[in-house]
Amino acid sequence: MIPGCIRSLSRQSSHRNYGSWSKVASLFSSRKNNYATEASFETKPFRLHKLDSGPSTHVSVTKEDALKLYKQLHTIRRMETAAGNLYKEKIVRGFCHLYSGQEACAVGIKAALRDQDSVITAYRAHGWTYLMGIDPVGVLAELTGRQSGNARGKGGSMHMYARNFYGGNGIVGAQVPLGTGIAFAHKYQNTGGVCVALYGDGAANQGQIFEVYNIAKLWDLPCIFVCENNGYGMGTSVERASASTEYYTRGDYVPGIWVDGMDVLAVREASRFAVDHCTSGKGPIVMETATYRYSGHSMSDPGTSYRTREEIQEVRQTRDPITSFKERILNANLVSAEELKKLESEIRKTVDDAVKIAKADKEIPLNELTTDIYAECLETEIRNTTPFNPLSHARLGPAVNI
Amino acid sequence: MLTSAVRGIARRSFSTSKCSAVQQMTVRDALNSALDEEMEKDERVFLLGEEVALYDGAYKVSRGLWKKYGEKRVIDTPITEAGFCGIAVGAAMAGLRPVCEFMTFNFSMQAIDQIINSAAKTFYMSAGKVNVPIVFRGPNGAAAGVGAQHSQCFGAWYSHCPGLKVISPYNSEDAKGLLKAAIRDPDPVVVLENELLYGVQYPMSDEALSKDFVLPIGKAKIERVGKHITLVAHSKAVELALEAANELAGKGIEAEVINLRSLRPLDINTVVQSVAKTHHVVTVEQGWPQCGIGAEISARISESEAFFHLDSPVIRVTGVDGPMPYTKSLEAVALPQTPDVILAVNKVLGVSQ
Ligand SMILES: Cc1ncc(C[n+]2csc(CCOP(=O)(O)OP(=O)(O)O)c2C)c(N)n1
Ligand SMILES: [Mg+2]
């Protein structure tokens, strides 16, 4: 029951040695304390669809960037672990879709984006929200439904927003046309920006995605369609849901690229390529990131009835996006173990503090039940549960498009 | 993989009274046994939807059915509501009896075109040539802690459309009897189940445990007899109406509680007869007020002779007229509570609190 993408990946990687993650050149100039300031690595080959050439498999990273990427990867992992615990403590209600295992996708893409670019994703949105500028308190307090939450606790785990980040959508596939619309706005307003619209392997089958592939190509919209292939849509493996699991080719006339989504540098490289593609007027591109989700679909799903514990263990041990990146930058002498330790303990503290706030914080007052239903409410009052005690509407949020 | 429904039949008690000897069954098991019995009875009946087979259903309503009937008749679909719903409608046109499960009715919005424009209208457009015997089912209504996109009632949406039949069961007997009726019905039937009630046990009479048990679509049920006021509700709001009625009884107010069971056709006769006796009506629902079920009942009463029996206006108890917040305390007040029903009853009866 192991999906093809995972099978082929694990074949390529031997235990504890991250396959083609061999360091090719690590020592650059200006060495300090015997540490390099930049290192280069070889990524797994990209797979291309309707493209003459792809990104270079030879990627390099500076020390500064490596630390930044590591910090982001590690923060998301820690935050998700905290979120899972809050759910188990019954402080997070309803859904709680963790991103653990998939961190390199978001972190790698984000590293290639410029200030003018936009992002929209589905309900597995905690990591992206953080990357787009919301601190862990904003994320975790949203999960606990408290006032410091990114959406004041009104949105919940699936609905968070930031500048150039349009959410968090709970309807599978719906965010992809929205992302195409955001790309349309970029083009219309000549911002030079692109929109990254992310969706899962399950969502990849939704009809509306094919509708907007066509329109995006027809109108040359600067949209990067990112299919995060984590092997499963809920309890259904990719083979059971998709007639073709080559998601990067499924845009047909839209060029595509497959990237190892567990390699943050490969994702960054592919994303830079995709941004270039879109901004050079060639229109949209599809990017499939081969990845894996460690937890169940949502916290209520143990995630072990449709896949084996061994499969999860295998990925954790051989493909983990964080451990592998860590080993890489350590082996390349780009960073020291102490530096990473220090970073890790800072992150731990940040997230622990955020958890405390997210637990202790208040919920918004009841009168906010009827705030921000409309940007401009034309009704004098909002009907309550009976006609005898009407509520008033109030505006609170910044309403960016007025 | 026997469901408790099946086990229940095996050790069915002989008592017919409403005491503790009556078999209890969850709504989930009642739905499961309805599907099971109808699939056993009619080869043309098949179930399709997301996660209905290998995973036993996202809410485990189809537990054991894939094992029992195999992949020909219990079919996992990709996450493509517009596609598989259309396929189900087409299959019904061609003589099958599909049961199309939406993981929740929120996602039926992806496919509402096929339900309204294909399923509901084809019989009419074909001048009675092509009927569409299909069931669309799944959990509907407010759920808990899932935010605005996953917590809403589609009763008003679907019951608005001629050509559809729409049922909204409350307890286990409703669920079993109405789903079986829906599967046997020659027209498209939308079955609005309630997620929060799936795990709740209700008594099942001997009759309801039988394979021949079906409830008529379009008939309401009087859950509680009373003479001072009529409370009309559907789905989980029936529970609320019953709770309010209990509390009111302590103050000497006898409320009659009508469980609509069916939203289209709407059993207005049962409501009218009750109003002729009680002269007062409060409707109770969890959905939004505008063009809602209560609004429809109120209008039908105004248009009927029941209007002349009224001693005061019909009052609606509904969900608050806004999207559902995730915030726990706000979510609670976004939905009607017992005190809201009591308030409305007191106002209607002119009783000071
Ligand atoms: C339109 C719609 N249908 C069904 C669902 C229920 N649902 C939520 S997530 C999900 C699985 C999606 O899988 P995938 O796209 O692979 O994303 P992943 O969860 O793996 O990140 C399903 C079926 C939904 N939210 N919206
Ligand atoms: Mg997936």
PDB file of N, CA and C and ligand atoms in Angstrom, chain A residues 102 123-124 199-203 228-234 236 238 293 297, ligand 2:
ATOM      1  N   GLN A 102       5.704  17.580   6.365  1.00  0.00           N
ATOM      2  CA  GLN A 102       5.594  18.322   5.100  1.00  0.00           C
ATOM      3  C   GLN A 102       6.288  19.688   5.146  1.00  0.00           C
ATOM      4  N   TYR A 123      -6.679  23.539   4.367  1.00  0.00           N
ATOM      5  CA  TYR A 123      -6.871  23.573   5.829  1.00  0.00           C
ATOM      6  C   TYR A 123      -5.604  23.195   6.589  1.00  0.00           C
ATOM      7  N   ARG A 124      -4.604  22.634   5.917  1.00  0.00           N
ATOM      8  CA  ARG A 124      -3.358  22.262   6.624  1.00  0.00           C
ATOM      9  C   ARG A 124      -2.480  23.515   6.644  1.00  0.00           C
ATOM     10  N   TYR A 199      -2.492  22.583  -2.968  1.00  0.00           N
ATOM     11  CA  TYR A 199      -3.577  21.618  -2.776  1.00  0.00           C
ATOM     12  C   TYR A 199      -2.971  20.239  -2.614  1.00  0.00           C
ATOM     13  N   GLY A 200      -3.758  19.310  -2.112  1.00  0.00           N
ATOM     14  CA  GLY A 200      -3.255  17.963  -1.856  1.00  0.00           C
ATOM     15  C   GLY A 200      -3.437  17.033  -3.039  1.00  0.00           C
ATOM     16  N   ASP A 201      -2.902  15.825  -2.904  1.00  0.00           N
ATOM     17  CA  ASP A 201      -3.076  14.817  -3.946  1.00  0.00           C
ATOM     18  C   ASP A 201      -4.546  14.441  -4.086  1.00  0.00           C
ATOM     19  N   GLY A 202      -5.283  14.498  -2.981  1.00  0.00           N
ATOM     20  CA  GLY A 202      -6.713  14.193  -3.054  1.00  0.00           C
ATOM     21  C   GLY A 202      -7.443  15.307  -3.771  1.00  0.00           C
ATOM     22  N   ALA A 203      -7.138  16.521  -3.385  1.00  0.00           N
ATOM     23  CA  ALA A 203      -7.765  17.692  -4.000  1.00  0.00           C
ATOM     24  C   ALA A 203      -7.458  17.765  -5.490  1.00  0.00           C
ATOM     25  N   GLU A 228       0.821  19.170  -3.189  1.00  0.00           N
ATOM     26  CA  GLU A 228       1.592  18.522  -2.128  1.00  0.00           C
ATOM     27  C   GLU A 228       1.127  17.071  -2.044  1.00  0.00           C
ATOM     28  N   ASN A 229       1.922  16.205  -2.622  1.00  0.00           N
ATOM     29  CA  ASN A 229       1.550  14.788  -2.653  1.00  0.00           C
ATOM     30  C   ASN A 229       2.106  14.097  -1.414  1.00  0.00           C
ATOM     31  N   ASN A 230       1.222  13.936  -0.420  1.00  0.00           N
ATOM     32  CA  ASN A 230       1.669  13.268   0.806  1.00  0.00           C
ATOM     33  C   ASN A 230       1.199  11.811   0.840  1.00  0.00           C
ATOM     34  N   GLY A 231       0.794  11.326  -0.307  1.00  0.00           N
ATOM     35  CA  GLY A 231       0.486   9.899  -0.421  1.00  0.00           C
ATOM     36  C   GLY A 231      -0.963   9.531  -0.153  1.00  0.00           C
ATOM     37  N   TYR A 232      -1.674  10.391   0.572  1.00  0.00           N
ATOM     38  CA  TYR A 232      -3.037  10.048   0.970  1.00  0.00           C
ATOM     39  C   TYR A 232      -3.938  11.274   0.993  1.00  0.00           C
ATOM     40  N   GLY A 233      -5.173  11.071   0.633  1.00  0.00           N
ATOM     41  CA  GLY A 233      -6.229  12.027   0.907  1.00  0.00           C
ATOM     42  C   GLY A 233      -7.108  11.351   1.931  1.00  0.00           C
ATOM     43  N   MET A 234      -7.093  11.829   3.136  1.00  0.00           N
ATOM     44  CA  MET A 234      -7.712  11.121   4.256  1.00  0.00           C
ATOM     45  C   MET A 234      -7.229   9.674   4.293  1.00  0.00           C
ATOM     46  N   THR A 236      -7.444   7.483   1.845  1.00  0.00           N
ATOM     47  CA  THR A 236      -7.351   6.923   0.500  1.00  0.00           C
ATOM     48  C   THR A 236      -5.978   7.201  -0.101  1.00  0.00           C
ATOM     49  N   VAL A 238      -3.006   7.470  -2.925  1.00  0.00           N
ATOM     50  CA  VAL A 238      -3.076   8.119  -4.236  1.00  0.00           C
ATOM     51  C   VAL A 238      -3.508   7.150  -5.339  1.00  0.00           C
ATOM     52  N   ARG A 293       2.760  12.850   5.283  1.00  0.00           N
ATOM     53  CA  ARG A 293       2.237  13.386   6.544  1.00  0.00           C
ATOM     54  C   ARG A 293       2.367  12.330   7.629  1.00  0.00           C
ATOM     55  N   HIS A 297      -4.980  12.154   9.240  1.00  0.00           N
ATOM     56  CA  HIS A 297      -5.485  13.268   8.420  1.00  0.00           C
ATOM     57  C   HIS A 297      -5.776  14.491   9.280  1.00  0.00           C
TER      58      HIS A 297
HETATM   59 MG    MG C   2      -2.859  14.200   0.575  1.00  0.00          MG
END
